[in-house]
PDB file of C-alpha atoms and ligand atoms in Angstrom:
ATOM      1  CA  UNK A 170     -88.649  38.902 -16.806  1.00  0.00           C
ATOM      2  CA  UNK A 171     -87.713  39.739 -19.946  1.00  0.00           C
ATOM      3  CA  UNK A 172     -85.378  38.181 -21.726  1.00  0.00           C
ATOM      4  CA  UNK A 173     -82.154  39.772 -21.337  1.00  0.00           C
ATOM      5  CA  UNK A 174     -81.114  41.326 -25.093  1.00  0.00           C
ATOM      6  CA  UNK A 175     -78.288  43.084 -26.865  1.00  0.00           C
ATOM      7  CA  UNK A 176     -78.305  45.709 -24.086  1.00  0.00           C
ATOM      8  CA  UNK A 177     -77.860  43.471 -21.120  1.00  0.00           C
ATOM      9  CA  UNK A 178     -75.005  41.827 -22.896  1.00  0.00           C
ATOM     10  CA  UNK A 179     -73.313  45.023 -23.844  1.00  0.00           C
ATOM     11  CA  UNK A 180     -73.291  46.343 -20.155  1.00  0.00           C
ATOM     12  CA  UNK A 181     -71.807  43.077 -18.800  1.00  0.00           C
ATOM     13  CA  UNK A 182     -69.093  43.798 -20.917  1.00  0.00           C
ATOM     14  CA  UNK A 183     -69.043  47.363 -20.069  1.00  0.00           C
ATOM     15  CA  UNK A 184     -69.039  46.497 -16.552  1.00  0.00           C
ATOM     16  CA  UNK A 185     -66.653  43.305 -17.071  1.00  0.00           C
ATOM     17  CA  UNK A 186     -64.108  46.029 -18.348  1.00  0.00           C
ATOM     18  CA  UNK A 187     -64.370  48.968 -15.260  1.00  0.00           C
ATOM     19  CA  UNK A 188     -64.188  45.474 -12.734  1.00  0.00           C
ATOM     20  CA  UNK A 189     -60.957  44.697 -14.171  1.00  0.00           C
ATOM     21  CA  UNK A 190     -60.141  47.833 -15.056  1.00  0.00           C
ATOM     22  CA  UNK A 191     -60.236  48.853 -11.102  1.00  0.00           C
ATOM     23  CA  UNK A 192     -59.060  45.142  -9.830  1.00  0.00           C
ATOM     24  CA  UNK A 193     -55.679  45.027 -12.287  1.00  0.00           C
ATOM     25  CA  UNK A 194     -53.429  45.895  -9.278  1.00  0.00           C
ATOM     26  CA  UNK A 195     -55.376  43.187  -7.264  1.00  0.00           C
ATOM     27  CA  UNK A 196     -55.428  40.193 -10.005  1.00  0.00           C
ATOM     28  CA  UNK A 197     -51.901  41.133 -10.664  1.00  0.00           C
ATOM     29  CA  UNK A 198     -50.426  40.566  -7.323  1.00  0.00           C
ATOM     30  CA  UNK A 199     -51.891  37.597  -7.027  1.00  0.00           C
ATOM     31  CA  UNK A 200     -50.592  36.230 -10.206  1.00  0.00           C
ATOM     32  CA  UNK A 201     -46.994  37.587  -8.683  1.00  0.00           C
ATOM     33  CA  UNK A 202     -47.867  35.017  -5.766  1.00  0.00           C
ATOM     34  CA  UNK A 203     -48.304  32.185  -7.802  1.00  0.00           C
ATOM     35  CA  UNK A 204     -47.551  33.056 -11.615  1.00  0.00           C
ATOM     36  CA  UNK A 205     -45.489  35.704 -12.952  1.00  0.00           C
ATOM     37  CA  UNK A 206     -47.377  38.575 -12.139  1.00  0.00           C
ATOM     38  CA  UNK A 207     -49.553  39.725 -15.653  1.00  0.00           C
ATOM     39  CA  UNK A 208     -52.645  38.663 -15.209  1.00  0.00           C
ATOM     40  CA  UNK A 209     -54.314  41.833 -13.808  1.00  0.00           C
ATOM     41  CA  UNK A 210     -52.617  43.477 -17.081  1.00  0.00           C
ATOM     42  CA  UNK A 211     -53.695  41.075 -19.866  1.00  0.00           C
ATOM     43  CA  UNK A 212     -56.600  41.322 -19.094  1.00  0.00           C
ATOM     44  CA  UNK A 213     -57.122  45.205 -18.717  1.00  0.00           C
ATOM     45  CA  UNK A 214     -55.455  45.478 -21.748  1.00  0.00           C
ATOM     46  CA  UNK A 215     -57.540  42.824 -23.592  1.00  0.00           C
ATOM     47  CA  UNK A 216     -61.084  44.687 -22.110  1.00  0.00           C
ATOM     48  CA  UNK A 217     -60.102  47.936 -22.872  1.00  0.00           C
ATOM     49  CA  UNK A 218     -59.541  46.670 -26.878  1.00  0.00           C
ATOM     50  CA  UNK A 219     -62.882  45.210 -26.792  1.00  0.00           C
ATOM     51  CA  UNK A 220     -64.247  48.655 -25.395  1.00  0.00           C
ATOM     52  CA  UNK A 221     -62.901  50.519 -28.126  1.00  0.00           C
ATOM     53  CA  UNK A 222     -63.929  47.855 -30.943  1.00  0.00           C
ATOM     54  CA  UNK A 223     -67.553  47.398 -29.164  1.00  0.00           C
ATOM     55  CA  UNK A 224     -67.736  51.610 -30.126  1.00  0.00           C
ATOM     56  CA  UNK A 225     -67.009  50.814 -33.676  1.00  0.00           C
ATOM     57  CA  UNK A 226     -68.854  48.155 -33.669  1.00  0.00           C
ATOM     58  CA  UNK A 227     -73.299  47.887 -33.316  1.00  0.00           C
ATOM     59  CA  UNK A 228     -73.656  44.160 -33.018  1.00  0.00           C
ATOM     60  CA  UNK A 229     -77.394  43.225 -33.185  1.00  0.00           C
ATOM     61  CA  UNK A 230     -77.328  40.010 -30.651  1.00  0.00           C
ATOM     62  CA  UNK A 231     -76.559  39.156 -26.975  1.00  0.00           C
ATOM     63  CA  UNK A 232     -74.865  35.962 -28.653  1.00  0.00           C
ATOM     64  CA  UNK A 233     -73.062  38.758 -31.534  1.00  0.00           C
ATOM     65  CA  UNK A 234     -71.606  40.802 -28.543  1.00  0.00           C
ATOM     66  CA  UNK A 235     -69.699  37.767 -26.766  1.00  0.00           C
ATOM     67  CA  UNK A 236     -68.563  36.685 -30.478  1.00  0.00           C
ATOM     68  CA  UNK A 237     -66.723  40.305 -30.523  1.00  0.00           C
ATOM     69  CA  UNK A 238     -65.494  39.903 -27.052  1.00  0.00           C
ATOM     70  CA  UNK A 239     -63.792  36.713 -28.020  1.00  0.00           C
ATOM     71  CA  UNK A 240     -62.156  37.063 -30.953  1.00  0.00           C
ATOM     72  CA  UNK A 241     -60.978  39.878 -28.977  1.00  0.00           C
ATOM     73  CA  UNK A 242     -59.832  38.931 -26.056  1.00  0.00           C
ATOM     74  CA  UNK A 243     -57.985  35.761 -28.235  1.00  0.00           C
ATOM     75  CA  UNK A 244     -56.451  38.234 -30.487  1.00  0.00           C
ATOM     76  CA  UNK A 245     -54.946  40.928 -27.571  1.00  0.00           C
ATOM     77  CA  UNK A 246     -54.824  38.852 -24.187  1.00  0.00           C
ATOM     78  CA  UNK A 247     -52.043  36.801 -24.712  1.00  0.00           C
ATOM     79  CA  UNK A 248     -50.956  34.092 -22.044  1.00  0.00           C
ATOM     80  CA  UNK A 249     -52.679  31.201 -20.564  1.00  0.00           C
ATOM     81  CA  UNK A 250     -56.153  33.048 -19.797  1.00  0.00           C
ATOM     82  CA  UNK A 251     -56.388  34.925 -23.261  1.00  0.00           C
ATOM     83  CA  UNK A 252     -57.105  31.326 -24.888  1.00  0.00           C
ATOM     84  CA  UNK A 253     -59.543  29.904 -21.983  1.00  0.00           C
ATOM     85  CA  UNK A 254     -61.168  33.537 -21.598  1.00  0.00           C
ATOM     86  CA  UNK A 255     -61.379  33.741 -25.406  1.00  0.00           C
ATOM     87  CA  UNK A 256     -62.602  30.221 -25.898  1.00  0.00           C
ATOM     88  CA  UNK A 257     -65.475  30.797 -23.319  1.00  0.00           C
ATOM     89  CA  UNK A 258     -66.692  34.067 -24.806  1.00  0.00           C
ATOM     90  CA  UNK A 259     -66.769  32.077 -28.296  1.00  0.00           C
ATOM     91  CA  UNK A 260     -68.649  29.203 -26.838  1.00  0.00           C
ATOM     92  CA  UNK A 261     -71.127  31.001 -25.262  1.00  0.00           C
ATOM     93  CA  UNK A 262     -71.542  33.101 -28.437  1.00  0.00           C
ATOM     94  CA  UNK A 263     -71.942  30.111 -30.249  1.00  0.00           C
ATOM     95  CA  UNK A 264     -74.761  28.668 -27.368  1.00  0.00           C
ATOM     96  CA  UNK A 265     -76.294  32.227 -27.359  1.00  0.00           C
ATOM     97  CA  UNK A 266     -77.058  32.121 -31.354  1.00  0.00           C
ATOM     98  CA  UNK A 267     -78.914  34.594 -33.177  1.00  0.00           C
ATOM     99  CA  UNK A 268     -81.268  34.928 -30.746  1.00  0.00           C
ATOM    100  CA  UNK A 269     -82.601  38.583 -29.657  1.00  0.00           C
ATOM    101  CA  UNK A 270     -83.498  37.264 -25.740  1.00  0.00           C
ATOM    102  CA  UNK A 271     -82.066  35.221 -23.250  1.00  0.00           C
ATOM    103  CA  UNK A 272     -84.387  33.227 -20.479  1.00  0.00           C
ATOM    104  CA  UNK A 273     -83.312  31.219 -17.843  1.00  0.00           C
ATOM    105  CA  UNK A 274     -82.393  28.471 -19.926  1.00  0.00           C
ATOM    106  CA  UNK A 275     -80.464  30.261 -22.406  1.00  0.00           C
ATOM    107  CA  UNK A 276     -78.063  31.509 -19.911  1.00  0.00           C
ATOM    108  CA  UNK A 277     -77.621  28.430 -18.358  1.00  0.00           C
ATOM    109  CA  UNK A 278     -76.729  26.925 -21.821  1.00  0.00           C
ATOM    110  CA  UNK A 279     -74.358  29.545 -22.773  1.00  0.00           C
ATOM    111  CA  UNK A 280     -72.601  29.514 -18.996  1.00  0.00           C
ATOM    112  CA  UNK A 281     -72.426  25.366 -19.847  1.00  0.00           C
ATOM    113  CA  UNK A 282     -71.413  25.997 -23.261  1.00  0.00           C
ATOM    114  CA  UNK A 283     -68.523  28.831 -21.781  1.00  0.00           C
ATOM    115  CA  UNK A 284     -67.081  26.404 -18.550  1.00  0.00           C
ATOM    116  CA  UNK A 285     -67.281  23.325 -21.205  1.00  0.00           C
ATOM    117  CA  UNK A 286     -65.333  25.242 -23.599  1.00  0.00           C
ATOM    118  CA  UNK A 287     -62.827  26.103 -21.067  1.00  0.00           C
ATOM    119  CA  UNK A 288     -62.757  22.713 -19.988  1.00  0.00           C
ATOM    120  CA  UNK A 289     -62.282  21.132 -23.345  1.00  0.00           C
ATOM    121  CA  UNK A 290     -59.393  23.873 -23.915  1.00  0.00           C
ATOM    122  CA  UNK A 291     -56.790  23.838 -21.059  1.00  0.00           C
ATOM    123  CA  UNK A 292     -57.637  19.766 -19.713  1.00  0.00           C
ATOM    124  CA  UNK A 293     -58.020  21.095 -15.950  1.00  0.00           C
ATOM    125  CA  UNK A 294     -60.643  19.475 -13.709  1.00  0.00           C
ATOM    126  CA  UNK A 295     -62.302  21.191 -10.526  1.00  0.00           C
ATOM    127  CA  UNK A 296     -59.997  21.193  -7.899  1.00  0.00           C
ATOM    128  CA  UNK A 297     -57.057  21.905 -10.093  1.00  0.00           C
ATOM    129  CA  UNK A 298     -56.805  25.709  -8.609  1.00  0.00           C
ATOM    130  CA  UNK A 299     -58.057  27.271 -12.175  1.00  0.00           C
ATOM    131  CA  UNK A 300     -60.573  28.896 -13.246  1.00  0.00           C
ATOM    132  CA  UNK A 301     -62.645  26.481 -13.959  1.00  0.00           C
ATOM    133  CA  UNK A 302     -62.770  26.664 -10.019  1.00  0.00           C
ATOM    134  CA  UNK A 303     -65.383  29.579 -10.596  1.00  0.00           C
ATOM    135  CA  UNK A 304     -67.005  28.655 -13.976  1.00  0.00           C
ATOM    136  CA  UNK A 305     -67.821  25.131 -12.441  1.00  0.00           C
ATOM    137  CA  UNK A 306     -69.729  25.757  -9.108  1.00  0.00           C
ATOM    138  CA  UNK A 307     -71.018  28.837 -11.207  1.00  0.00           C
ATOM    139  CA  UNK A 308     -72.624  26.297 -13.787  1.00  0.00           C
ATOM    140  CA  UNK A 309     -73.942  24.719 -11.147  1.00  0.00           C
ATOM    141  CA  UNK A 310     -76.071  26.903  -9.088  1.00  0.00           C
ATOM    142  CA  UNK A 311     -77.565  27.830 -12.168  1.00  0.00           C
ATOM    143  CA  UNK A 312     -78.588  24.914 -13.211  1.00  0.00           C
ATOM    144  CA  UNK A 313     -80.018  24.458  -9.319  1.00  0.00           C
ATOM    145  CA  UNK A 314     -81.573  28.109  -9.788  1.00  0.00           C
ATOM    146  CA  UNK A 315     -83.131  27.594 -13.104  1.00  0.00           C
ATOM    147  CA  UNK A 316     -84.657  24.096 -11.496  1.00  0.00           C
ATOM    148  CA  UNK A 317     -85.906  26.061  -8.580  1.00  0.00           C
ATOM    149  CA  UNK A 318     -87.859  28.235 -11.652  1.00  0.00           C
ATOM    150  CA  UNK A 319     -85.492  31.057 -11.174  1.00  0.00           C
ATOM    151  CA  UNK A 320     -85.147  33.507 -14.366  1.00  0.00           C
ATOM    152  CA  UNK A 321     -82.570  34.855 -16.138  1.00  0.00           C
ATOM    153  CA  UNK A 322     -81.403  37.526 -13.871  1.00  0.00           C
ATOM    154  CA  UNK A 323     -81.940  34.977 -10.595  1.00  0.00           C
ATOM    155  CA  UNK A 324     -79.860  32.381 -12.406  1.00  0.00           C
ATOM    156  CA  UNK A 325     -77.086  34.918 -12.923  1.00  0.00           C
ATOM    157  CA  UNK A 326     -77.580  36.016  -9.583  1.00  0.00           C
ATOM    158  CA  UNK A 327     -76.641  32.217  -8.268  1.00  0.00           C
ATOM    159  CA  UNK A 328     -73.790  32.282 -10.755  1.00  0.00           C
ATOM    160  CA  UNK A 329     -71.672  35.031  -9.322  1.00  0.00           C
ATOM    161  CA  UNK A 330     -72.729  33.929  -5.847  1.00  0.00           C
ATOM    162  CA  UNK A 331     -70.787  31.081  -6.619  1.00  0.00           C
ATOM    163  CA  UNK A 332     -68.006  31.638  -8.535  1.00  0.00           C
ATOM    164  CA  UNK A 333     -66.900  34.153  -6.074  1.00  0.00           C
ATOM    165  CA  UNK A 334     -67.157  31.605  -3.384  1.00  0.00           C
ATOM    166  CA  UNK A 335     -65.489  29.251  -6.180  1.00  0.00           C
ATOM    167  CA  UNK A 336     -62.232  32.070  -6.735  1.00  0.00           C
ATOM    168  CA  UNK A 337     -61.993  31.633  -3.090  1.00  0.00           C
ATOM    169  CA  UNK A 338     -61.858  28.232  -2.199  1.00  0.00           C
ATOM    170  CA  UNK A 339     -59.146  28.229  -4.405  1.00  0.00           C
ATOM    171  CA  UNK A 340     -56.978  29.358  -1.727  1.00  0.00           C
ATOM    172  CA  UNK A 341     -56.078  25.981   0.295  1.00  0.00           C
ATOM    173  CA  UNK A 342     -55.571  24.323  -3.020  1.00  0.00           C
ATOM    174  CA  UNK A 343     -52.408  23.350  -4.798  1.00  0.00           C
ATOM    175  CA  UNK A 344     -52.239  24.200  -8.327  1.00  0.00           C
ATOM    176  CA  UNK A 345     -52.130  21.318 -11.337  1.00  0.00           C
ATOM    177  CA  UNK A 346     -52.418  23.379 -14.380  1.00  0.00           C
ATOM    178  CA  UNK A 347     -50.522  26.668 -15.706  1.00  0.00           C
ATOM    179  CA  UNK A 348     -47.692  28.002 -13.713  1.00  0.00           C
ATOM    180  CA  UNK A 349     -48.912  27.879 -10.811  1.00  0.00           C
ATOM    181  CA  UNK A 350     -48.576  24.012 -10.876  1.00  0.00           C
ATOM    182  CA  UNK A 351     -45.095  24.540 -10.708  1.00  0.00           C
ATOM    183  CA  UNK A 352     -44.999  25.705  -7.249  1.00  0.00           C
ATOM    184  CA  UNK A 353     -46.555  22.265  -5.678  1.00  0.00           C
ATOM    185  CA  UNK A 354     -47.132  23.183  -1.972  1.00  0.00           C
ATOM    186  CA  UNK A 355     -45.802  26.884  -2.567  1.00  0.00           C
ATOM    187  CA  UNK A 356     -49.601  27.171  -3.966  1.00  0.00           C
ATOM    188  CA  UNK A 357     -51.234  26.953  -1.182  1.00  0.00           C
ATOM    189  CA  UNK A 358     -53.020  30.082   0.766  1.00  0.00           C
ATOM    190  CA  UNK A 359     -53.006  31.674  -2.518  1.00  0.00           C
ATOM    191  CA  UNK A 360     -56.478  32.615  -4.538  1.00  0.00           C
ATOM    192  CA  UNK A 361     -56.101  31.918  -8.060  1.00  0.00           C
ATOM    193  CA  UNK A 362     -56.119  34.394 -10.061  1.00  0.00           C
ATOM    194  CA  UNK A 363     -58.069  33.348 -13.001  1.00  0.00           C
ATOM    195  CA  UNK A 364     -60.859  31.733 -10.649  1.00  0.00           C
ATOM    196  CA  UNK A 365     -61.183  35.727  -9.174  1.00  0.00           C
ATOM    197  CA  UNK A 366     -61.650  37.627 -12.651  1.00  0.00           C
ATOM    198  CA  UNK A 367     -63.662  34.695 -13.924  1.00  0.00           C
ATOM    199  CA  UNK A 368     -65.987  35.245 -10.924  1.00  0.00           C
ATOM    200  CA  UNK A 369     -65.725  39.176 -11.476  1.00  0.00           C
ATOM    201  CA  UNK A 370     -67.006  39.070 -14.677  1.00  0.00           C
ATOM    202  CA  UNK A 371     -69.968  36.516 -13.814  1.00  0.00           C
ATOM    203  CA  UNK A 372     -70.778  39.378 -11.287  1.00  0.00           C
ATOM    204  CA  UNK A 373     -70.721  41.975 -13.703  1.00  0.00           C
ATOM    205  CA  UNK A 374     -73.219  39.705 -15.789  1.00  0.00           C
ATOM    206  CA  UNK A 375     -75.426  39.650 -12.568  1.00  0.00           C
ATOM    207  CA  UNK A 376     -75.116  43.200 -12.238  1.00  0.00           C
ATOM    208  CA  UNK A 377     -75.880  44.381 -15.715  1.00  0.00           C
ATOM    209  CA  UNK A 378     -79.177  41.962 -15.419  1.00  0.00           C
ATOM    210  CA  UNK A 379     -80.751  43.549 -12.454  1.00  0.00           C
ATOM    211  CA  UNK A 380     -79.351  47.147 -12.964  1.00  0.00           C
ATOM    212  CA  UNK A 381     -77.590  47.148  -9.644  1.00  0.00           C
TER     213      UNK A 381
HETATM  214  P1  ADP B 112     -49.977  33.128 -17.840  1.00  0.00           P
HETATM  215  O1  ADP B 112     -50.336  31.767 -16.454  1.00  0.00           O
HETATM  216  O2  ADP B 112     -49.708  32.308 -19.321  1.00  0.00           O
HETATM  217  O3  ADP B 112     -49.302  34.371 -17.094  1.00  0.00           O
HETATM  218  P2  ADP B 112     -52.607  34.821 -16.903  1.00  0.00           P
HETATM  219  O4  ADP B 112     -51.543  35.138 -15.957  1.00  0.00           O
HETATM  220  O5  ADP B 112     -53.514  35.627 -17.539  1.00  0.00           O
HETATM  221  O6  ADP B 112     -51.397  33.682 -18.218  1.00  0.00           O
HETATM  222  O7  ADP B 112     -53.669  33.201 -16.668  1.00  0.00           O
HETATM  223  C1  ADP B 112     -53.279  32.753 -15.145  1.00  0.00           C
HETATM  224  C2  ADP B 112     -54.356  31.813 -15.095  1.00  0.00           C
HETATM  225  O8  ADP B 112     -54.537  31.060 -15.849  1.00  0.00           O
HETATM  226  C3  ADP B 112     -54.518  31.058 -13.776  1.00  0.00           C
HETATM  227  O9  ADP B 112     -54.846  31.960 -12.554  1.00  0.00           O
HETATM  228  C4  ADP B 112     -55.722  30.361 -13.991  1.00  0.00           C
HETATM  229  O10 ADP B 112     -56.971  30.912 -14.058  1.00  0.00           O
HETATM  230  C5  ADP B 112     -55.730  29.998 -15.652  1.00  0.00           C
HETATM  231  N1  ADP B 112     -54.922  28.963 -16.106  1.00  0.00           N
HETATM  232  C6  ADP B 112     -53.722  28.677 -16.843  1.00  0.00           C
HETATM  233  N2  ADP B 112     -53.957  27.194 -17.375  1.00  0.00           N
HETATM  234  C7  ADP B 112     -55.398  27.164 -17.077  1.00  0.00           C
HETATM  235  C8  ADP B 112     -55.680  25.775 -17.288  1.00  0.00           C
HETATM  236  N3  ADP B 112     -55.003  24.945 -18.419  1.00  0.00           N
HETATM  237  N4  ADP B 112     -57.479  25.495 -17.900  1.00  0.00           N
HETATM  238  C9  ADP B 112     -57.900  26.568 -17.345  1.00  0.00           C
HETATM  239  N5  ADP B 112     -57.420  28.049 -16.549  1.00  0.00           N
HETATM  240  C10 ADP B 112     -55.834  27.583 -16.689  1.00  0.00           C
HETATM  241 MG1   MG B 113     -49.714  35.183 -15.507  1.00  0.00          MG
END
């Protein structure tokens, strides 16, 4: 399969914006249960700003697309998730560099750098009931898929499946970071909104690779 290029990156981000808009209410409902109820609104505001910025820009590489996403999310999303997700896209952009296309190994590097960025910034560990619980299984599954000979698309599909499972697996957890950590055992039974929105974005990346 050909490497994933700028069209893929643009499609990824457009699909992310669409799926975040579609799930805005659900994401805020998740955040109402264990936070302050703004996660869907925060992300939707950010992705709408990203789409508006993309209209006036013509980024020429996947890395340039992701850099635009990063700077826009950092300046528009706010809350805990804005700087964290912004850092994910920024580190992903840096890993992509100025390559015109990304093969499976480059996609694994991108995802790993993004996850490492979130961890460096937020200091959450797996099992803390945060977006790290979507990103870390995604990186692990992507790495395994690459090791098994998977191409960029297969790597992203593995990441998307694992991120969705990781988000679901936050439900029984007690939170150790962010607002949800104030709830103690009352957070049990609720899915982490940031893990859910991260899983949606990784599903968008995989679907953009296959044109699904
Ligand atoms: P806020 O909590 O400021 O209202 P959001 O509602 O937009 O911000 O985002 C909340 C999400 O941010 C949580 O569901 C969680 O996934 C993520 N989050 C919060 N703190 C951290 C952290 N230290 N590391 C990783 N993710 C975090
Ligand atoms: Mg919130």
